[in-house]
């Protein structure tokens, strides 16, 4: 019975809320992730990428998309554990965001995922590199509430 | 606490603060530790210089990662300015006058020198370079 309730609860939170033109991710709940990842870019929610992606990213911080983002080992390990546990194919919340990617592929950029591209197909490439936005990884420049997990339609 | 005793303690502490003083005990402690390291590496080391730190900050070594040829790539040439990461996030000013919390947490200082020296220079910074850099930013 307890398992049934748990399963029902998980199903409820597992439904990606796409209603009313927006996408909802659970808010981050790890202070180290918020502080360390958020120092240079929006702290992306772990549900955007599968476990193998977070393992690859957190295992190569000395070359993190062209920069050295090394962390003390204890902090690095804590962040990796949180990201892997809550990944798109993790234990807590199946976002389906990275579903359909062949198991032998390890996506490293959220912006390369087919689902991300579909959601942004109407946006021209120039809009992503303009002065204000700078890079498509800068979610908050268009989705003001992205850091708290709500990606409203612009 | 009695105000007279408090004033006496404050006065005593300010007399104790010697060495490369930036009027912030936590920053002074970081500089004192770097000075010890610099003197260990070079017995003739004569102390940090803001002018050398300025030259270091404004240089374009381009010996590290291609996307970060210089400090100013992200921090802009003025330490008073708010910088911007490559991912578009704001970086608080490096100048202590504009951002008094700079260089007061030893773990943060080590973390950022560790990362950015390797990104920009392709190697760790020396203690002398770090001390010059902080001394320059503390004077700004």
mmCIF file with all atom_site columns, C-alpha atoms in Angstrom, chain A:
data_model
loop_
_atom_site.group_PDB
_atom_site.id
_atom_site.type_symbol
_atom_site.label_atom_id
_atom_site.label_alt_id
_atom_site.label_comp_id
_atom_site.label_asym_id
_atom_site.label_entity_id
_atom_site.label_seq_id
_atom_site.pdbx_PDB_ins_code
_atom_site.Cartn_x
_atom_site.Cartn_y
_atom_site.Cartn_z
_atom_site.occupancy
_atom_site.B_iso_or_equiv
_atom_site.pdbx_formal_charge
_atom_site.auth_seq_id
_atom_site.auth_comp_id
_atom_site.auth_asym_id
_atom_site.auth_atom_id
_atom_site.pdbx_PDB_model_num
ATOM 1   C CA . UNK A 1 1   ? 0.000  0.000  0.000   1.00 0.00 ? 1   UNK A CA 1
ATOM 2   C CA . UNK A 1 2   ? 2.778  2.345  0.948   1.00 0.00 ? 2   UNK A CA 1
ATOM 3   C CA . UNK A 1 3   ? 4.476  1.595  -2.350  1.00 0.00 ? 3   UNK A CA 1
ATOM 4   C CA . UNK A 1 4   ? 1.249  2.302  -4.194  1.00 0.00 ? 4   UNK A CA 1
ATOM 5   C CA . UNK A 1 5   ? 0.948  5.708  -2.586  1.00 0.00 ? 5   UNK A CA 1
ATOM 6   C CA . UNK A 1 6   ? 4.566  6.430  -3.375  1.00 0.00 ? 6   UNK A CA 1
ATOM 7   C CA . UNK A 1 7   ? 4.064  5.356  -6.977  1.00 0.00 ? 7   UNK A CA 1
ATOM 8   C CA . UNK A 1 8   ? 0.989  7.559  -7.283  1.00 0.00 ? 8   UNK A CA 1
ATOM 9   C CA . UNK A 1 9   ? 2.845  10.508 -5.841  1.00 0.00 ? 9   UNK A CA 1
ATOM 10  C CA . UNK A 1 10  ? 5.737  9.970  -8.243  1.00 0.00 ? 10  UNK A CA 1
ATOM 11  C CA . UNK A 1 11  ? 3.357  9.750  -11.199 1.00 0.00 ? 11  UNK A CA 1
ATOM 12  C CA . UNK A 1 12  ? 1.821  13.063 -10.197 1.00 0.00 ? 12  UNK A CA 1
ATOM 13  C CA . UNK A 1 13  ? 5.127  14.898 -10.072 1.00 0.00 ? 13  UNK A CA 1
ATOM 14  C CA . UNK A 1 14  ? 6.448  13.005 -13.083 1.00 0.00 ? 14  UNK A CA 1
ATOM 15  C CA . UNK A 1 15  ? 3.963  14.592 -15.485 1.00 0.00 ? 15  UNK A CA 1
ATOM 16  C CA . UNK A 1 16  ? 5.900  17.395 -17.190 1.00 0.00 ? 16  UNK A CA 1
ATOM 17  C CA . UNK A 1 17  ? 3.618  20.364 -16.756 1.00 0.00 ? 17  UNK A CA 1
ATOM 18  C CA . UNK A 1 18  ? 3.366  21.783 -20.251 1.00 0.00 ? 18  UNK A CA 1
ATOM 19  C CA . UNK A 1 19  ? -0.002 23.399 -19.746 1.00 0.00 ? 19  UNK A CA 1
ATOM 20  C CA . UNK A 1 20  ? -0.579 27.025 -20.710 1.00 0.00 ? 20  UNK A CA 1
ATOM 21  C CA . UNK A 1 21  ? 2.544  27.438 -22.791 1.00 0.00 ? 21  UNK A CA 1
ATOM 22  C CA . UNK A 1 22  ? 5.285  26.835 -20.316 1.00 0.00 ? 22  UNK A CA 1
ATOM 23  C CA . UNK A 1 23  ? 7.557  24.160 -18.941 1.00 0.00 ? 23  UNK A CA 1
ATOM 24  C CA . UNK A 1 24  ? 7.987  23.457 -15.283 1.00 0.00 ? 24  UNK A CA 1
ATOM 25  C CA . UNK A 1 25  ? 10.970 21.854 -13.568 1.00 0.00 ? 25  UNK A CA 1
ATOM 26  C CA . UNK A 1 26  ? 11.214 21.201 -9.844  1.00 0.00 ? 26  UNK A CA 1
ATOM 27  C CA . UNK A 1 27  ? 13.201 23.981 -8.145  1.00 0.00 ? 27  UNK A CA 1
ATOM 28  C CA . UNK A 1 28  ? 16.779 23.216 -7.145  1.00 0.00 ? 28  UNK A CA 1
ATOM 29  C CA . UNK A 1 29  ? 17.172 22.103 -3.570  1.00 0.00 ? 29  UNK A CA 1
ATOM 30  C CA . UNK A 1 30  ? 20.899 21.932 -3.078  1.00 0.00 ? 30  UNK A CA 1
ATOM 31  C CA . UNK A 1 31  ? 22.814 24.941 -1.811  1.00 0.00 ? 31  UNK A CA 1
ATOM 32  C CA . UNK A 1 32  ? 26.133 23.852 -3.356  1.00 0.00 ? 32  UNK A CA 1
ATOM 33  C CA . UNK A 1 33  ? 24.534 23.505 -6.802  1.00 0.00 ? 33  UNK A CA 1
ATOM 34  C CA . UNK A 1 34  ? 22.834 26.882 -6.515  1.00 0.00 ? 34  UNK A CA 1
ATOM 35  C CA . UNK A 1 35  ? 26.046 28.587 -5.401  1.00 0.00 ? 35  UNK A CA 1
ATOM 36  C CA . UNK A 1 36  ? 28.740 26.855 -7.441  1.00 0.00 ? 36  UNK A CA 1
ATOM 37  C CA . UNK A 1 37  ? 26.954 26.181 -10.739 1.00 0.00 ? 37  UNK A CA 1
ATOM 38  C CA . UNK A 1 38  ? 25.104 29.471 -10.410 1.00 0.00 ? 38  UNK A CA 1
ATOM 39  C CA . UNK A 1 39  ? 28.309 31.481 -10.069 1.00 0.00 ? 39  UNK A CA 1
ATOM 40  C CA . UNK A 1 40  ? 28.905 31.482 -13.843 1.00 0.00 ? 40  UNK A CA 1
ATOM 41  C CA . UNK A 1 41  ? 25.590 30.514 -15.422 1.00 0.00 ? 41  UNK A CA 1
ATOM 42  C CA . UNK A 1 42  ? 22.045 29.761 -14.401 1.00 0.00 ? 42  UNK A CA 1
ATOM 43  C CA . UNK A 1 43  ? 22.179 26.654 -12.236 1.00 0.00 ? 43  UNK A CA 1
ATOM 44  C CA . UNK A 1 44  ? 20.462 24.279 -14.654 1.00 0.00 ? 44  UNK A CA 1
ATOM 45  C CA . UNK A 1 45  ? 17.974 21.865 -13.183 1.00 0.00 ? 45  UNK A CA 1
ATOM 46  C CA . UNK A 1 46  ? 19.319 18.289 -13.148 1.00 0.00 ? 46  UNK A CA 1
ATOM 47  C CA . UNK A 1 47  ? 16.141 17.036 -14.857 1.00 0.00 ? 47  UNK A CA 1
ATOM 48  C CA . UNK A 1 48  ? 17.361 18.472 -18.174 1.00 0.00 ? 48  UNK A CA 1
ATOM 49  C CA . UNK A 1 49  ? 20.033 15.826 -18.753 1.00 0.00 ? 49  UNK A CA 1
ATOM 50  C CA . UNK A 1 50  ? 20.398 12.083 -18.131 1.00 0.00 ? 50  UNK A CA 1
ATOM 51  C CA . UNK A 1 51  ? 22.636 10.617 -15.444 1.00 0.00 ? 51  UNK A CA 1
ATOM 52  C CA . UNK A 1 52  ? 25.472 9.747  -17.824 1.00 0.00 ? 52  UNK A CA 1
ATOM 53  C CA . UNK A 1 53  ? 25.651 13.381 -18.942 1.00 0.00 ? 53  UNK A CA 1
ATOM 54  C CA . UNK A 1 54  ? 26.030 14.735 -15.417 1.00 0.00 ? 54  UNK A CA 1
ATOM 55  C CA . UNK A 1 55  ? 28.681 12.126 -14.680 1.00 0.00 ? 55  UNK A CA 1
ATOM 56  C CA . UNK A 1 56  ? 30.625 13.204 -17.770 1.00 0.00 ? 56  UNK A CA 1
ATOM 57  C CA . UNK A 1 57  ? 30.254 16.923 -16.989 1.00 0.00 ? 57  UNK A CA 1
ATOM 58  C CA . UNK A 1 58  ? 31.160 16.619 -13.318 1.00 0.00 ? 58  UNK A CA 1
ATOM 59  C CA . UNK A 1 59  ? 34.087 14.354 -14.193 1.00 0.00 ? 59  UNK A CA 1
ATOM 60  C CA . UNK A 1 60  ? 35.688 16.945 -16.473 1.00 0.00 ? 60  UNK A CA 1
ATOM 61  C CA . UNK A 1 61  ? 35.448 20.290 -14.669 1.00 0.00 ? 61  UNK A CA 1
ATOM 62  C CA . UNK A 1 62  ? 38.996 21.269 -15.626 1.00 0.00 ? 62  UNK A CA 1
ATOM 63  C CA . UNK A 1 63  ? 37.656 21.756 -19.145 1.00 0.00 ? 63  UNK A CA 1
ATOM 64  C CA . UNK A 1 64  ? 34.085 22.866 -18.638 1.00 0.00 ? 64  UNK A CA 1
ATOM 65  C CA . UNK A 1 65  ? 32.868 24.156 -22.013 1.00 0.00 ? 65  UNK A CA 1
ATOM 66  C CA . UNK A 1 66  ? 36.178 25.907 -22.538 1.00 0.00 ? 66  UNK A CA 1
ATOM 67  C CA . UNK A 1 67  ? 36.892 27.029 -18.979 1.00 0.00 ? 67  UNK A CA 1
ATOM 68  C CA . UNK A 1 68  ? 38.418 25.576 -15.870 1.00 0.00 ? 68  UNK A CA 1
ATOM 69  C CA . UNK A 1 69  ? 35.616 25.141 -13.326 1.00 0.00 ? 69  UNK A CA 1
ATOM 70  C CA . UNK A 1 70  ? 37.457 22.915 -10.853 1.00 0.00 ? 70  UNK A CA 1
ATOM 71  C CA . UNK A 1 71  ? 35.986 22.474 -7.374  1.00 0.00 ? 71  UNK A CA 1
ATOM 72  C CA . UNK A 1 72  ? 37.254 20.992 -4.123  1.00 0.00 ? 72  UNK A CA 1
ATOM 73  C CA . UNK A 1 73  ? 36.550 17.236 -4.314  1.00 0.00 ? 73  UNK A CA 1
ATOM 74  C CA . UNK A 1 74  ? 33.953 17.174 -1.510  1.00 0.00 ? 74  UNK A CA 1
ATOM 75  C CA . UNK A 1 75  ? 31.877 19.894 -3.221  1.00 0.00 ? 75  UNK A CA 1
ATOM 76  C CA . UNK A 1 76  ? 32.307 18.323 -6.646  1.00 0.00 ? 76  UNK A CA 1
ATOM 77  C CA . UNK A 1 77  ? 31.135 14.935 -5.367  1.00 0.00 ? 77  UNK A CA 1
ATOM 78  C CA . UNK A 1 78  ? 28.131 16.446 -3.575  1.00 0.00 ? 78  UNK A CA 1
ATOM 79  C CA . UNK A 1 79  ? 27.027 18.256 -6.720  1.00 0.00 ? 79  UNK A CA 1
ATOM 80  C CA . UNK A 1 80  ? 27.492 15.196 -8.926  1.00 0.00 ? 80  UNK A CA 1
ATOM 81  C CA . UNK A 1 81  ? 25.429 13.073 -6.513  1.00 0.00 ? 81  UNK A CA 1
ATOM 82  C CA . UNK A 1 82  ? 22.583 15.594 -6.513  1.00 0.00 ? 82  UNK A CA 1
ATOM 83  C CA . UNK A 1 83  ? 22.584 15.992 -10.296 1.00 0.00 ? 83  UNK A CA 1
ATOM 84  C CA . UNK A 1 84  ? 22.717 12.224 -10.931 1.00 0.00 ? 84  UNK A CA 1
ATOM 85  C CA . UNK A 1 85  ? 20.006 11.436 -8.390  1.00 0.00 ? 85  UNK A CA 1
ATOM 86  C CA . UNK A 1 86  ? 17.682 14.006 -9.924  1.00 0.00 ? 86  UNK A CA 1
ATOM 87  C CA . UNK A 1 87  ? 18.640 13.526 -13.583 1.00 0.00 ? 87  UNK A CA 1
ATOM 88  C CA . UNK A 1 88  ? 16.048 13.206 -16.355 1.00 0.00 ? 88  UNK A CA 1
ATOM 89  C CA . UNK A 1 89  ? 16.330 9.436  -15.979 1.00 0.00 ? 89  UNK A CA 1
ATOM 90  C CA . UNK A 1 90  ? 17.032 9.592  -12.242 1.00 0.00 ? 90  UNK A CA 1
ATOM 91  C CA . UNK A 1 91  ? 15.078 8.350  -9.284  1.00 0.00 ? 91  UNK A CA 1
ATOM 92  C CA . UNK A 1 92  ? 13.000 11.331 -8.286  1.00 0.00 ? 92  UNK A CA 1
ATOM 93  C CA . UNK A 1 93  ? 11.358 12.891 -11.314 1.00 0.00 ? 93  UNK A CA 1
ATOM 94  C CA . UNK A 1 94  ? 11.318 11.611 -14.883 1.00 0.00 ? 94  UNK A CA 1
ATOM 95  C CA . UNK A 1 95  ? 11.248 14.717 -17.013 1.00 0.00 ? 95  UNK A CA 1
ATOM 96  C CA . UNK A 1 96  ? 11.486 12.897 -20.312 1.00 0.00 ? 96  UNK A CA 1
ATOM 97  C CA . UNK A 1 97  ? 13.516 15.863 -21.468 1.00 0.00 ? 97  UNK A CA 1
ATOM 98  C CA . UNK A 1 98  ? 16.311 13.706 -22.722 1.00 0.00 ? 98  UNK A CA 1
ATOM 99  C CA . UNK A 1 99  ? 14.169 10.711 -23.677 1.00 0.00 ? 99  UNK A CA 1
ATOM 100 C CA . UNK A 1 100 ? 14.881 9.031  -26.983 1.00 0.00 ? 100 UNK A CA 1
ATOM 101 C CA . UNK A 1 101 ? 18.585 9.759  -27.004 1.00 0.00 ? 101 UNK A CA 1
ATOM 102 C CA . UNK A 1 102 ? 20.495 6.565  -27.855 1.00 0.00 ? 102 UNK A CA 1
ATOM 103 C CA . UNK A 1 103 ? 22.167 5.059  -24.791 1.00 0.00 ? 103 UNK A CA 1
ATOM 104 C CA . UNK A 1 104 ? 25.604 5.278  -26.398 1.00 0.00 ? 104 UNK A CA 1
ATOM 105 C CA . UNK A 1 105 ? 25.292 9.058  -26.769 1.00 0.00 ? 105 UNK A CA 1
ATOM 106 C CA . UNK A 1 106 ? 26.212 11.384 -23.927 1.00 0.00 ? 106 UNK A CA 1
ATOM 107 C CA . UNK A 1 107 ? 24.663 14.805 -24.532 1.00 0.00 ? 107 UNK A CA 1
ATOM 108 C CA . UNK A 1 108 ? 26.609 17.569 -22.798 1.00 0.00 ? 108 UNK A CA 1
ATOM 109 C CA . UNK A 1 109 ? 24.568 20.586 -23.844 1.00 0.00 ? 109 UNK A CA 1
ATOM 110 C CA . UNK A 1 110 ? 20.885 20.997 -23.031 1.00 0.00 ? 110 UNK A CA 1
ATOM 111 C CA . UNK A 1 111 ? 20.618 23.167 -26.140 1.00 0.00 ? 111 UNK A CA 1
ATOM 112 C CA . UNK A 1 112 ? 21.566 20.198 -28.334 1.00 0.00 ? 112 UNK A CA 1
ATOM 113 C CA . UNK A 1 113 ? 18.700 18.023 -27.153 1.00 0.00 ? 113 UNK A CA 1
ATOM 114 C CA . UNK A 1 114 ? 15.992 17.365 -29.770 1.00 0.00 ? 114 UNK A CA 1
ATOM 115 C CA . UNK A 1 115 ? 13.317 18.458 -27.314 1.00 0.00 ? 115 UNK A CA 1
ATOM 116 C CA . UNK A 1 116 ? 15.094 21.746 -26.566 1.00 0.00 ? 116 UNK A CA 1
ATOM 117 C CA . UNK A 1 117 ? 15.418 22.405 -30.299 1.00 0.00 ? 117 UNK A CA 1
ATOM 118 C CA . UNK A 1 118 ? 11.726 21.627 -30.877 1.00 0.00 ? 118 UNK A CA 1
ATOM 119 C CA . UNK A 1 119 ? 10.668 23.990 -28.108 1.00 0.00 ? 119 UNK A CA 1
ATOM 120 C CA . UNK A 1 120 ? 12.789 26.785 -29.618 1.00 0.00 ? 120 UNK A CA 1
ATOM 121 C CA . UNK A 1 121 ? 12.217 26.115 -33.333 1.00 0.00 ? 121 UNK A CA 1
ATOM 122 C CA . UNK A 1 122 ? 10.433 29.443 -33.838 1.00 0.00 ? 122 UNK A CA 1
ATOM 123 C CA . UNK A 1 123 ? 13.317 31.480 -32.439 1.00 0.00 ? 123 UNK A CA 1
ATOM 124 C CA . UNK A 1 124 ? 15.862 32.751 -34.956 1.00 0.00 ? 124 UNK A CA 1
ATOM 125 C CA . UNK A 1 125 ? 19.552 32.054 -34.399 1.00 0.00 ? 125 UNK A CA 1
ATOM 126 C CA . UNK A 1 126 ? 20.417 35.771 -34.209 1.00 0.00 ? 126 UNK A CA 1
ATOM 127 C CA . UNK A 1 127 ? 18.121 36.212 -31.218 1.00 0.00 ? 127 UNK A CA 1
ATOM 128 C CA . UNK A 1 128 ? 20.328 33.804 -29.274 1.00 0.00 ? 128 UNK A CA 1
ATOM 129 C CA . UNK A 1 129 ? 23.586 35.663 -29.869 1.00 0.00 ? 129 UNK A CA 1
ATOM 130 C CA . UNK A 1 130 ? 22.404 39.253 -29.455 1.00 0.00 ? 130 UNK A CA 1
ATOM 131 C CA . UNK A 1 131 ? 24.104 41.391 -26.837 1.00 0.00 ? 131 UNK A CA 1
ATOM 132 C CA . UNK A 1 132 ? 21.569 40.811 -24.098 1.00 0.00 ? 132 UNK A CA 1
ATOM 133 C CA . UNK A 1 133 ? 21.208 37.065 -24.575 1.00 0.00 ? 133 UNK A CA 1
ATOM 134 C CA . UNK A 1 134 ? 24.786 36.261 -25.633 1.00 0.00 ? 134 UNK A CA 1
ATOM 135 C CA . UNK A 1 135 ? 24.237 32.493 -25.697 1.00 0.00 ? 135 UNK A CA 1
ATOM 136 C CA . UNK A 1 136 ? 21.260 30.110 -25.871 1.00 0.00 ? 136 UNK A CA 1
ATOM 137 C CA . UNK A 1 137 ? 22.419 28.780 -22.485 1.00 0.00 ? 137 UNK A CA 1
ATOM 138 C CA . UNK A 1 138 ? 21.320 32.082 -20.934 1.00 0.00 ? 138 UNK A CA 1
ATOM 139 C CA . UNK A 1 139 ? 17.789 30.842 -20.178 1.00 0.00 ? 139 UNK A CA 1
ATOM 140 C CA . UNK A 1 140 ? 16.903 33.709 -17.842 1.00 0.00 ? 140 UNK A CA 1
ATOM 141 C CA . UNK A 1 141 ? 17.358 36.383 -20.500 1.00 0.00 ? 141 UNK A CA 1
ATOM 142 C CA . UNK A 1 142 ? 14.024 35.231 -21.992 1.00 0.00 ? 142 UNK A CA 1
ATOM 143 C CA . UNK A 1 143 ? 12.538 32.985 -19.296 1.00 0.00 ? 143 UNK A CA 1
ATOM 144 C CA . UNK A 1 144 ? 12.675 35.330 -16.315 1.00 0.00 ? 144 UNK A CA 1
ATOM 145 C CA . UNK A 1 145 ? 11.635 32.671 -13.799 1.00 0.00 ? 145 UNK A CA 1
ATOM 146 C CA . UNK A 1 146 ? 13.856 29.915 -15.203 1.00 0.00 ? 146 UNK A CA 1
ATOM 147 C CA . UNK A 1 147 ? 16.101 29.725 -12.165 1.00 0.00 ? 147 UNK A CA 1
ATOM 148 C CA . UNK A 1 148 ? 13.098 28.824 -10.015 1.00 0.00 ? 148 UNK A CA 1
ATOM 149 C CA . UNK A 1 149 ? 12.029 26.168 -12.511 1.00 0.00 ? 149 UNK A CA 1
ATOM 150 C CA . UNK A 1 150 ? 9.373  27.837 -14.658 1.00 0.00 ? 150 UNK A CA 1
ATOM 151 C CA . UNK A 1 151 ? 10.154 28.314 -18.335 1.00 0.00 ? 151 UNK A CA 1
ATOM 152 C CA . UNK A 1 152 ? 7.271  30.415 -19.562 1.00 0.00 ? 152 UNK A CA 1
ATOM 153 C CA . UNK A 1 153 ? 6.647  30.989 -23.249 1.00 0.00 ? 153 UNK A CA 1
ATOM 154 C CA . UNK A 1 154 ? 8.127  34.235 -24.396 1.00 0.00 ? 154 UNK A CA 1
#
